[in-house]
Tab-separated table of C-alpha atoms in Angstrom:
chain	number	residue	atom	x	y	z
W	1	ASP	CA	59.534	69.943	-48.833
W	2	ALA	CA	55.862	69.880	-48.405
W	3	GLY	CA	53.723	67.973	-50.815
W	4	ILE	CA	52.830	70.139	-53.245
W	5	THR	CA	53.114	69.334	-56.824
W	6	GLN	CA	52.386	71.676	-60.024
W	7	SER	CA	52.578	70.551	-63.528
W	8	PRO	CA	53.369	71.058	-65.862
W	9	ARG	CA	56.654	72.523	-64.957
W	10	HIS	CA	57.467	73.938	-68.280
W	11	LYS	CA	55.070	74.844	-71.353
W	12	VAL	CA	55.094	76.746	-74.248
W	13	THR	CA	52.272	77.635	-75.977
W	14	GLU	CA	50.554	80.305	-78.758
W	15	THR	CA	48.693	83.379	-78.126
W	16	GLY	CA	45.081	82.635	-77.975
W	17	THR	CA	45.339	79.074	-76.901
W	18	PRO	CA	43.952	78.073	-73.642
W	19	VAL	CA	46.039	76.825	-70.656
W	20	THR	CA	45.409	74.913	-67.317
W	21	LEU	CA	48.032	74.227	-64.540
W	22	ARG	CA	47.805	72.152	-62.034
W	23	CYS	CA	48.549	72.199	-58.126
W	24	HIS	CA	48.439	68.966	-56.396
W	25	GLN	CA	48.758	68.966	-52.298
W	26	THR	CA	48.960	65.942	-50.312
W	27	GLU	CA	48.958	68.271	-46.892
W	28	ASN	CA	45.249	68.742	-46.545
W	29	HIS	CA	45.685	72.255	-46.219
W	30	ARG	CA	42.721	74.577	-46.468
W	31	TYR	CA	44.019	77.379	-48.522
W	32	MET	CA	45.398	77.516	-51.835
W	33	TYR	CA	46.809	80.270	-53.693
W	34	TRP	CA	47.909	80.778	-57.048
W	35	TYR	CA	51.023	83.821	-57.673
W	36	ARG	CA	53.066	84.900	-60.732
W	37	GLN	CA	56.502	85.953	-60.058
W	38	ASP	CA	57.615	88.400	-62.749
W	39	PRO	CA	60.924	90.575	-62.462
W	40	GLY	CA	60.545	94.008	-60.841
W	41	HIS	CA	57.037	92.910	-59.445
W	42	GLY	CA	58.000	90.160	-57.135
W	43	LEU	CA	55.028	87.696	-56.207
W	44	ARG	CA	51.640	89.029	-56.934
W	45	LEU	CA	48.455	86.688	-55.945
W	46	ILE	CA	46.110	86.019	-59.046
W	47	HIS	CA	43.673	83.918	-57.114
W	48	TYR	CA	43.200	81.814	-53.668
W	49	SER	CA	40.908	79.038	-52.318
W	50	TYR	CA	39.674	78.802	-48.674
W	51	GLY	CA	37.946	75.446	-49.228
W	52	VAL	CA	36.498	73.378	-51.956
W	53	LYS	CA	34.535	75.385	-54.397
W	54	ASP	CA	35.141	78.384	-52.264
W	55	THR	CA	37.802	80.690	-54.302
W	56	ASP	CA	38.242	84.542	-54.762
W	57	LYS	CA	40.007	87.110	-56.818
W	58	GLY	CA	43.549	88.214	-55.889
W	59	GLU	CA	45.456	91.156	-56.999
W	60	VAL	CA	46.011	90.091	-60.614
W	61	SER	CA	42.754	87.894	-61.460
W	62	ASP	CA	42.130	89.457	-64.918
W	63	GLY	CA	42.320	86.938	-67.676
W	64	TYR	CA	42.732	83.934	-65.287
W	65	SER	CA	40.188	81.679	-63.571
W	66	VAL	CA	40.252	78.897	-60.783
W	67	SER	CA	38.506	75.912	-59.692
W	68	ARG	CA	39.197	73.674	-56.660
W	69	SER	CA	36.613	70.432	-56.598
W	70	LYS	CA	38.693	68.588	-54.313
W	71	THR	CA	40.774	69.460	-51.433
W	72	GLU	CA	43.950	68.291	-52.794
W	73	ASP	CA	43.890	70.043	-56.289
W	74	PHE	CA	43.840	73.602	-57.631
W	75	LEU	CA	43.888	74.530	-61.103
W	76	LEU	CA	44.517	77.610	-63.112
W	77	THR	CA	42.999	78.247	-66.064
W	78	LEU	CA	44.218	81.107	-68.897
W	79	GLU	CA	41.307	81.164	-70.775
W	80	SER	CA	43.068	82.500	-73.820
W	81	ALA	CA	46.815	82.837	-73.188
W	82	THR	CA	48.563	86.412	-74.265
W	83	SER	CA	52.242	87.247	-73.984
W	84	SER	CA	51.818	89.376	-70.569
W	85	GLN	CA	50.815	86.057	-69.095
W	86	THR	CA	54.143	84.441	-70.063
W	87	SER	CA	55.457	84.078	-66.285
W	88	VAL	CA	56.510	81.994	-63.429
W	89	TYR	CA	53.564	80.563	-61.668
W	90	PHE	CA	53.694	79.666	-58.427
W	91	CYS	CA	50.969	77.604	-56.129
W	92	ALA	CA	51.180	78.034	-52.363
W	93	ILE	CA	49.064	76.375	-49.625
W	94	SER	CA	48.414	77.023	-45.529
W	95	ASP	CA	46.592	75.817	-42.714
W	96	ILE	CA	46.070	77.219	-39.404
W	97	ARG	CA	47.604	73.731	-37.861
W	98	GLU	CA	51.005	74.780	-39.587
W	99	GLY	CA	50.528	78.487	-38.176
W	100	THR	CA	50.264	81.149	-41.235
W	101	GLU	CA	53.504	80.624	-43.640
W	102	GLN	CA	52.707	79.357	-46.697
W	103	PHE	CA	54.383	76.235	-48.362
W	104	PHE	CA	55.310	76.796	-52.175
W	105	GLY	CA	55.220	74.321	-55.311
W	106	PRO	CA	58.385	74.114	-57.272
W	107	GLY	CA	56.739	76.883	-59.794
W	108	THR	CA	55.768	76.618	-63.275
W	109	ARG	CA	57.185	78.503	-66.407
W	110	LEU	CA	54.676	79.437	-69.078
W	111	THR	CA	55.743	80.943	-72.050
W	112	VAL	CA	52.987	82.467	-74.225
W	113	LEU	CA	54.524	83.106	-78.008
Z	1	ALA	CA	46.163	100.391	-48.483
Z	2	GLN	CA	48.025	97.463	-47.229
Z	3	ARG	CA	51.937	97.572	-48.727
Z	4	VAL	CA	55.151	96.374	-48.332
Z	5	THR	CA	58.227	97.851	-49.505
Z	6	GLN	CA	61.834	96.719	-50.113
Z	7	PRO	CA	63.376	99.795	-51.523
Z	8	GLU	CA	66.531	97.985	-52.937
Z	9	LYS	CA	65.831	95.711	-55.959
Z	10	LEU	CA	69.774	93.986	-56.014
Z	11	LEU	CA	72.229	94.453	-53.221
Z	12	SER	CA	75.739	93.261	-54.012
Z	13	VAL	CA	78.204	92.689	-51.152
Z	14	PHE	CA	81.685	90.699	-50.584
Z	15	LYS	CA	81.676	87.577	-48.554
Z	16	GLY	CA	82.545	88.504	-44.907
Z	17	ALA	CA	80.526	91.805	-45.469
Z	18	PRO	CA	77.464	92.579	-43.175
Z	19	VAL	CA	74.174	92.302	-45.070
Z	20	GLU	CA	70.933	94.535	-44.301
Z	21	LEU	CA	67.900	93.746	-46.459
Z	22	LYS	CA	65.397	96.788	-46.035
Z	23	CYS	CA	61.595	95.744	-45.383
Z	24	ASN	CA	59.205	98.557	-44.719
Z	25	TYR	CA	55.512	97.677	-44.170
Z	26	SER	CA	52.000	99.419	-44.223
Z	27	TYR	CA	49.250	97.739	-42.547
Z	28	SER	CA	46.325	98.656	-40.304
Z	29	GLY	CA	46.569	96.838	-36.647
Z	30	SER	CA	49.644	94.421	-35.961
Z	31	PRO	CA	50.600	92.447	-38.888
Z	32	GLU	CA	52.544	89.167	-38.694
Z	33	LEU	CA	55.705	89.363	-40.693
Z	34	PHE	CA	57.671	87.061	-42.711
Z	35	TRP	CA	60.957	86.941	-44.680
Z	36	TYR	CA	60.891	84.041	-47.491
Z	37	VAL	CA	63.793	83.101	-49.529
Z	38	GLN	CA	63.933	81.407	-53.027
Z	39	TYR	CA	67.629	79.784	-53.620
Z	40	SER	CA	68.156	79.792	-57.933
Z	41	ARG	CA	65.877	77.257	-59.609
Z	42	GLN	CA	64.359	76.443	-56.158
Z	43	ARG	CA	60.975	76.968	-54.275
Z	44	LEU	CA	60.121	79.885	-52.118
Z	45	GLN	CA	61.183	78.481	-48.423
Z	46	LEU	CA	59.953	80.636	-45.135
Z	47	LEU	CA	63.205	81.815	-43.724
Z	48	LEU	CA	61.991	83.413	-40.473
Z	49	ARG	CA	59.133	85.309	-39.111
Z	50	HIS	CA	58.718	87.928	-36.164
Z	51	ILE	CA	56.781	86.059	-34.092
Z	52	SER	CA	59.483	83.283	-33.407
Z	53	ARG	CA	62.363	85.595	-32.498
Z	54	GLU	CA	64.600	83.196	-34.186
Z	55	SER	CA	67.967	83.064	-35.979
Z	56	ILE	CA	68.244	81.186	-38.988
Z	57	LYS	CA	71.147	80.394	-41.102
Z	58	GLY	CA	72.766	83.590	-38.765
Z	59	PHE	CA	69.909	85.819	-40.364
Z	60	THR	CA	67.606	88.082	-37.819
Z	61	ALA	CA	65.207	90.305	-38.095
Z	62	ASP	CA	64.145	93.290	-35.773
Z	63	LEU	CA	60.600	94.521	-36.181
Z	64	ASN	CA	60.467	98.414	-35.291
Z	65	LYS	CA	56.648	99.198	-35.068
Z	66	GLY	CA	57.654	103.029	-34.838
Z	67	GLU	CA	59.410	102.850	-37.936
Z	68	THR	CA	57.049	99.936	-39.362
Z	69	SER	CA	60.176	98.091	-40.093
Z	70	PHE	CA	61.143	94.485	-40.747
Z	71	HIS	CA	64.863	94.709	-41.905
Z	72	LEU	CA	66.792	91.475	-42.433
Z	73	LYS	CA	70.549	91.234	-41.073
Z	74	LYS	CA	73.283	88.954	-41.097
Z	75	PRO	CA	76.832	90.047	-39.752
Z	76	PHE	CA	78.928	87.806	-42.444
Z	77	ALA	CA	77.717	87.402	-45.416
Z	78	GLN	CA	78.585	84.253	-47.157
Z	79	GLU	CA	78.325	83.027	-50.892
Z	80	GLU	CA	75.834	80.760	-50.523
Z	81	ASP	CA	73.141	83.225	-49.016
Z	82	SER	CA	72.784	84.555	-52.867
Z	83	ALA	CA	69.224	84.349	-53.604
Z	84	MET	CA	66.026	86.359	-53.885
Z	85	TYR	CA	64.609	87.280	-50.322
Z	86	TYR	CA	61.398	88.378	-49.822
Z	87	CYS	CA	59.241	90.435	-46.997
Z	88	ALA	CA	55.875	89.630	-46.673
Z	89	ALA	CA	53.486	91.106	-43.878
Z	90	GLN	CA	49.832	89.265	-43.044
Z	91	GLY	CA	47.137	90.828	-41.139
Z	92	ARG	CA	45.991	89.149	-37.737
Z	93	GLY	CA	43.669	86.105	-38.536
Z	94	SER	CA	44.198	86.840	-42.410
Z	95	TYR	CA	45.754	84.211	-44.985
Z	96	ILE	CA	46.157	86.398	-47.333
Z	97	PRO	CA	49.972	87.901	-47.471
Z	98	THR	CA	51.278	90.827	-49.353
Z	99	PHE	CA	54.642	90.408	-50.790
Z	100	GLY	CA	57.245	93.069	-51.642
Z	101	ARG	CA	58.451	93.053	-54.809
Z	102	GLY	CA	61.442	91.106	-53.632
Z	103	THR	CA	65.715	91.744	-53.324
Z	104	SER	CA	68.041	89.869	-55.352
Z	105	LEU	CA	71.116	89.196	-52.692
Z	106	ILE	CA	74.504	88.469	-54.210
Z	107	VAL	CA	77.529	88.142	-52.401
Z	108	HIS	CA	80.962	87.599	-54.457
Z	109	PRO	CA	83.769	85.733	-53.127
């Protein structure tokens, strides 16, 4: 597996609380992504980053924000979690040196009660 | 609009039967196409991509530009092939893929 870790791996929280998920890579890949995986919807892109401090919105960005202050870390924040954000969140990385394929992290299962 | 369609949510076959997971795309230009696989409780990983024209774990995928399809095939399914399969397309020079909704393949003994 590529050097991608996610923390926490599991989290249960309550509606209205802030939540931050962390993605950490040791591959020095330029691009980083956050997806959510839901039954019937597959993988949907939330936000992505194309460099330090360079981020952009994906398909389902409402209610989420991201930050990338270092090449290796990409944080996903739910400012005020809602039950509709209960999902499995995957981080991914890619870089031109590895072609255009994406390498995925192990996922974070988030439950918002 | 860029779109990847996997028409089957679930595909159920018996061991030894042929398998075809369908993928159709609607994309401007000539996108790069991929199949990713997610085994139970594991991370997604690349299975194959159309530019490499390789066979991985007995799977092949043929790009049909006329039908804008990239179906994944295996002549004889094995139980260990049971997994979620995602088709993805990516514009040339882009690093933002579009994923299909996935097909769950179940191979019965």
